[in-house]
mmCIF file of C-alpha atoms in Angstrom:
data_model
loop_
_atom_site.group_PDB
_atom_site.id
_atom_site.type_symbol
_atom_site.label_atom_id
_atom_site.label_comp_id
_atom_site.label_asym_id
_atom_site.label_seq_id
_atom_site.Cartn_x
_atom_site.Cartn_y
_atom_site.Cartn_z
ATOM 1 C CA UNK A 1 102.732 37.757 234.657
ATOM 2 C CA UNK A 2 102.149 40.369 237.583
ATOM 3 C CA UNK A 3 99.706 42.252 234.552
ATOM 4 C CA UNK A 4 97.416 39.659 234.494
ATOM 5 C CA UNK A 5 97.395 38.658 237.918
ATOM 6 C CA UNK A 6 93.347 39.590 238.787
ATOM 7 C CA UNK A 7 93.452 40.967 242.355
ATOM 8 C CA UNK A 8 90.587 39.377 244.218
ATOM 9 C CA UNK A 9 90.398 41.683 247.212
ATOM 10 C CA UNK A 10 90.177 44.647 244.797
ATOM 11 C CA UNK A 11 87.337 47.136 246.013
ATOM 12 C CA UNK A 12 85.117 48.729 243.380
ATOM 13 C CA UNK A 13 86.018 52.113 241.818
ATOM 14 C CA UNK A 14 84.701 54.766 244.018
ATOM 15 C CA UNK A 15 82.006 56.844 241.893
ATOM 16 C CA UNK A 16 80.359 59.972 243.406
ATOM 17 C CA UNK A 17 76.913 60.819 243.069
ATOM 18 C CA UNK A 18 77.408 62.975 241.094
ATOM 19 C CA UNK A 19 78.666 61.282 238.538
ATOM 20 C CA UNK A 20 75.897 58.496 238.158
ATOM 21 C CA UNK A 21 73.795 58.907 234.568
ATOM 22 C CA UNK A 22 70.478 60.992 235.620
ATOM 23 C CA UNK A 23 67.326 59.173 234.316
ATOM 24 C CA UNK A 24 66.092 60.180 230.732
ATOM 25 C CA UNK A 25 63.003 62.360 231.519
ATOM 26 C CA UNK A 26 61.120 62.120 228.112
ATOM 27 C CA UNK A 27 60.384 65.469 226.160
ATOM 28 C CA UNK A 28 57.299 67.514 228.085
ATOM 29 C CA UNK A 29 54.388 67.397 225.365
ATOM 30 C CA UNK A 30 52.784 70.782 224.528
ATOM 31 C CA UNK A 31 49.530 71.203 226.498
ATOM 32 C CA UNK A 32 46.379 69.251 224.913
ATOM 33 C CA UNK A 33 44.456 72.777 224.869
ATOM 34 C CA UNK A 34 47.257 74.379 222.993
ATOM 35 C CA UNK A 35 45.939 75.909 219.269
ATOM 36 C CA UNK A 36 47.499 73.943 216.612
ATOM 37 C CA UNK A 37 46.866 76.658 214.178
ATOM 38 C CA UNK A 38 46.763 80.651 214.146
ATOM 39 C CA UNK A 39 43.557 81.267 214.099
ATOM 40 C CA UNK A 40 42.982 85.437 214.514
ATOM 41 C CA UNK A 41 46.007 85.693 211.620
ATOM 42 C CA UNK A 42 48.358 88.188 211.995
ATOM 43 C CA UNK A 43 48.037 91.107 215.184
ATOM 44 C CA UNK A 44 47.192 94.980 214.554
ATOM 45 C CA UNK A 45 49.813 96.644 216.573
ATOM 46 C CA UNK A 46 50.007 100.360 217.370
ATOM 47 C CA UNK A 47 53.393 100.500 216.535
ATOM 48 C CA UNK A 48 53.959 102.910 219.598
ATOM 49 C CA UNK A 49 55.121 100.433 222.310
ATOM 50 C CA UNK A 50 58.789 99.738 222.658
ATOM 51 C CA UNK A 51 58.538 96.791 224.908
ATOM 52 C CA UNK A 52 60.517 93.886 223.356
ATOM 53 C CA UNK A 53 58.147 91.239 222.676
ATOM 54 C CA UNK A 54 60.408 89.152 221.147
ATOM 55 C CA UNK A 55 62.079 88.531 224.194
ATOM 56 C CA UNK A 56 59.044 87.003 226.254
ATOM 57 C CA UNK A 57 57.782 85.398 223.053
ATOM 58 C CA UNK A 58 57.505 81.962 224.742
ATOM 59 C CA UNK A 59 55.698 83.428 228.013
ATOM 60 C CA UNK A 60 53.049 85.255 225.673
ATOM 61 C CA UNK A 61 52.208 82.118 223.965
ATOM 62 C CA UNK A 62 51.947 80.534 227.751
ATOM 63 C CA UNK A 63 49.466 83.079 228.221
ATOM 64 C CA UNK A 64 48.005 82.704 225.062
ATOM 65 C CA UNK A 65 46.901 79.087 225.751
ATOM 66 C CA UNK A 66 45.982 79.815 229.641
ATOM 67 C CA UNK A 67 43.469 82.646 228.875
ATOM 68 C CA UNK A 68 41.980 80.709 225.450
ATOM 69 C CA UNK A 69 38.985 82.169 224.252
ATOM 70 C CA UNK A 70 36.857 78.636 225.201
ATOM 71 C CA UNK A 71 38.246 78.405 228.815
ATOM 72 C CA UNK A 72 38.758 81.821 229.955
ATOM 73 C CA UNK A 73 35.208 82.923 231.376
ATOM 74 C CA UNK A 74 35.322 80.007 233.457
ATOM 75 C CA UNK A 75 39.032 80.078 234.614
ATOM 76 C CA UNK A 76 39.718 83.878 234.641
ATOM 77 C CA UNK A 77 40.805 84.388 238.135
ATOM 78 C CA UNK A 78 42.319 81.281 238.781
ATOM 79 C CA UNK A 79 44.665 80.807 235.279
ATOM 80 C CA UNK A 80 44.048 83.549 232.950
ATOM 81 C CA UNK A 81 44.507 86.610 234.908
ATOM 82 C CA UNK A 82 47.379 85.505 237.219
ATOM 83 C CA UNK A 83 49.286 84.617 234.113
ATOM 84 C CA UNK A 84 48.438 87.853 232.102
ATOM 85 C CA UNK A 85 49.500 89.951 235.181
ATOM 86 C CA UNK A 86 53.005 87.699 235.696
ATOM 87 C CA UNK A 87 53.794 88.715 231.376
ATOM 88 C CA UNK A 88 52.824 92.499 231.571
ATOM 89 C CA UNK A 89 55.482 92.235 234.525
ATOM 90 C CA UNK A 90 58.195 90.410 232.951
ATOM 91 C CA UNK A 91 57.603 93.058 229.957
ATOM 92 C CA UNK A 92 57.480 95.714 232.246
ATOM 93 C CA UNK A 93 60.878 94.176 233.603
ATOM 94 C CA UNK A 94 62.532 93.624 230.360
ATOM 95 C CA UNK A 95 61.463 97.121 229.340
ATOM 96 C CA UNK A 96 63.282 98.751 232.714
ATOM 97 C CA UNK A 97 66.582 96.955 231.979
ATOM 98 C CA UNK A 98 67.169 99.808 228.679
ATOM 99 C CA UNK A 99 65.047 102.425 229.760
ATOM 100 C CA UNK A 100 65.917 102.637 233.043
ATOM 101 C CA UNK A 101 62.194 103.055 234.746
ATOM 102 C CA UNK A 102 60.007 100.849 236.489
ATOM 103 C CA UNK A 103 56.734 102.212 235.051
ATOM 104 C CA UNK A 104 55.196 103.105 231.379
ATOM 105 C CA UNK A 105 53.368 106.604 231.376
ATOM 106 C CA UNK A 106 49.680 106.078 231.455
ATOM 107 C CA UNK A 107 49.810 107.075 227.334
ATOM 108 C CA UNK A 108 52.255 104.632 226.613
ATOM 109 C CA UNK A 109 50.955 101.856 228.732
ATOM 110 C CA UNK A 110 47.711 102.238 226.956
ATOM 111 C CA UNK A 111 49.677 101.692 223.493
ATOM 112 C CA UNK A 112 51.277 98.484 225.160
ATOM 113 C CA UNK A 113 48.036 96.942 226.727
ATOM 114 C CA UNK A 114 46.627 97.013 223.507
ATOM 115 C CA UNK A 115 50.047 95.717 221.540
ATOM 116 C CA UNK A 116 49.729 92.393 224.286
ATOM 117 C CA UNK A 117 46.522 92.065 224.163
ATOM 118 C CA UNK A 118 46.461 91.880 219.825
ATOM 119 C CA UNK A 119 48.971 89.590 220.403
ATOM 120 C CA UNK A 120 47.714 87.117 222.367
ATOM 121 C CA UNK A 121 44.485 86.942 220.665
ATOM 122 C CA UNK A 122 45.996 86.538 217.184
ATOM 123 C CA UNK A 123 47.660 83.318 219.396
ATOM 124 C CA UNK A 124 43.637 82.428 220.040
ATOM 125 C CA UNK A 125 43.448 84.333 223.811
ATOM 126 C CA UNK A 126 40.090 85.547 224.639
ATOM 127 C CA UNK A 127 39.552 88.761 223.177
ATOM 128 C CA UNK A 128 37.851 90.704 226.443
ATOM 129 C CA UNK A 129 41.207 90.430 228.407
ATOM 130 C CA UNK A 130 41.187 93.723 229.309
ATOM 131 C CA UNK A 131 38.267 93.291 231.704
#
C-alpha cells in the first residue's frame, strides 16, 4: 500500500539548465550565390607549393563564393579581399605548424599565390585576384 500512496506535497524533480533539450536550429542552407557546378574544370597547379590545401579546403571554397567572378568588382574591398587575405593566413598558419617558419620565401610564395589563386577560380572566383 505505502507504493502506491501518491504524495501530494511532492515538489517537482529539480532539473538544471543545463540539462533542458536546446531548440532544433534547422540545417544552415548553402549561400544562394554559391556555384552549383565547377565551372573553370580542374586547376593548373605549379606543383611547387607545399602548403596543405586540403586542410583549408572548406575556407577556400568560402572564398571561392565571396570573391565570384559576377560580384567581385563591386564587392572587392568589402568581401572578397578581406576573405582572400584571412585564407592565405590560415595557409600560411597551417604551413608554419611543419615547417617551422612564419613566412614563404618570395620564390615560393609566388608558386603558392598562383596554386590559390588556380584554385579558387576553378571553384568560379574572379580570375584578377591578384590585383
Amino acid at each position: 500500500p505505502d507504493i502506491l500512496e501518491i504524495k501530494r506535497d511532492a515538489l517537482p524533480p529539480d532539473i538544471s539548465p543545463s540539462v533542458d533539450p536546446q531548440p532544433l536550429l534547422p540545417l544552415l542552407a548553402p549561400s544562394p550565390l554559391m556555384p552549383f557546378t565547377n565551372t573553370n574544370g580542374v586547376p593548373n597547379l605549379s606543383g611547387l607549393c607545399t602548403l596543405n590545401f586540403s586542410a583549408a579546403e572548406s575556407m577556400l571554397t568560402t572564398t571561392a563564393i565571396d570573391c565570384w567572378a559576377s560580384f567581385a568588382p563591386y564587392l572587392a574591398n568589402v568581401v572578397c579581399c578581406p576573405q582572400f587575405d584571412a585564407t592565405l593566413v590560415i595557409l600560411l598558419g597551417q604551413s608554419s605548424l611543419y615547417s617551422q617558419k612564419l613566412a614563404l620565401n618570395v620564390t615560393h610564395g609566388r608558386h603558392c599565390l598562383s596554386d590559390v589563386e588556380q584554385i579558387l577560380e576553378s571553384q568560379g572566383a574572379n580570375e584578377n585576384l591578384h590585383k
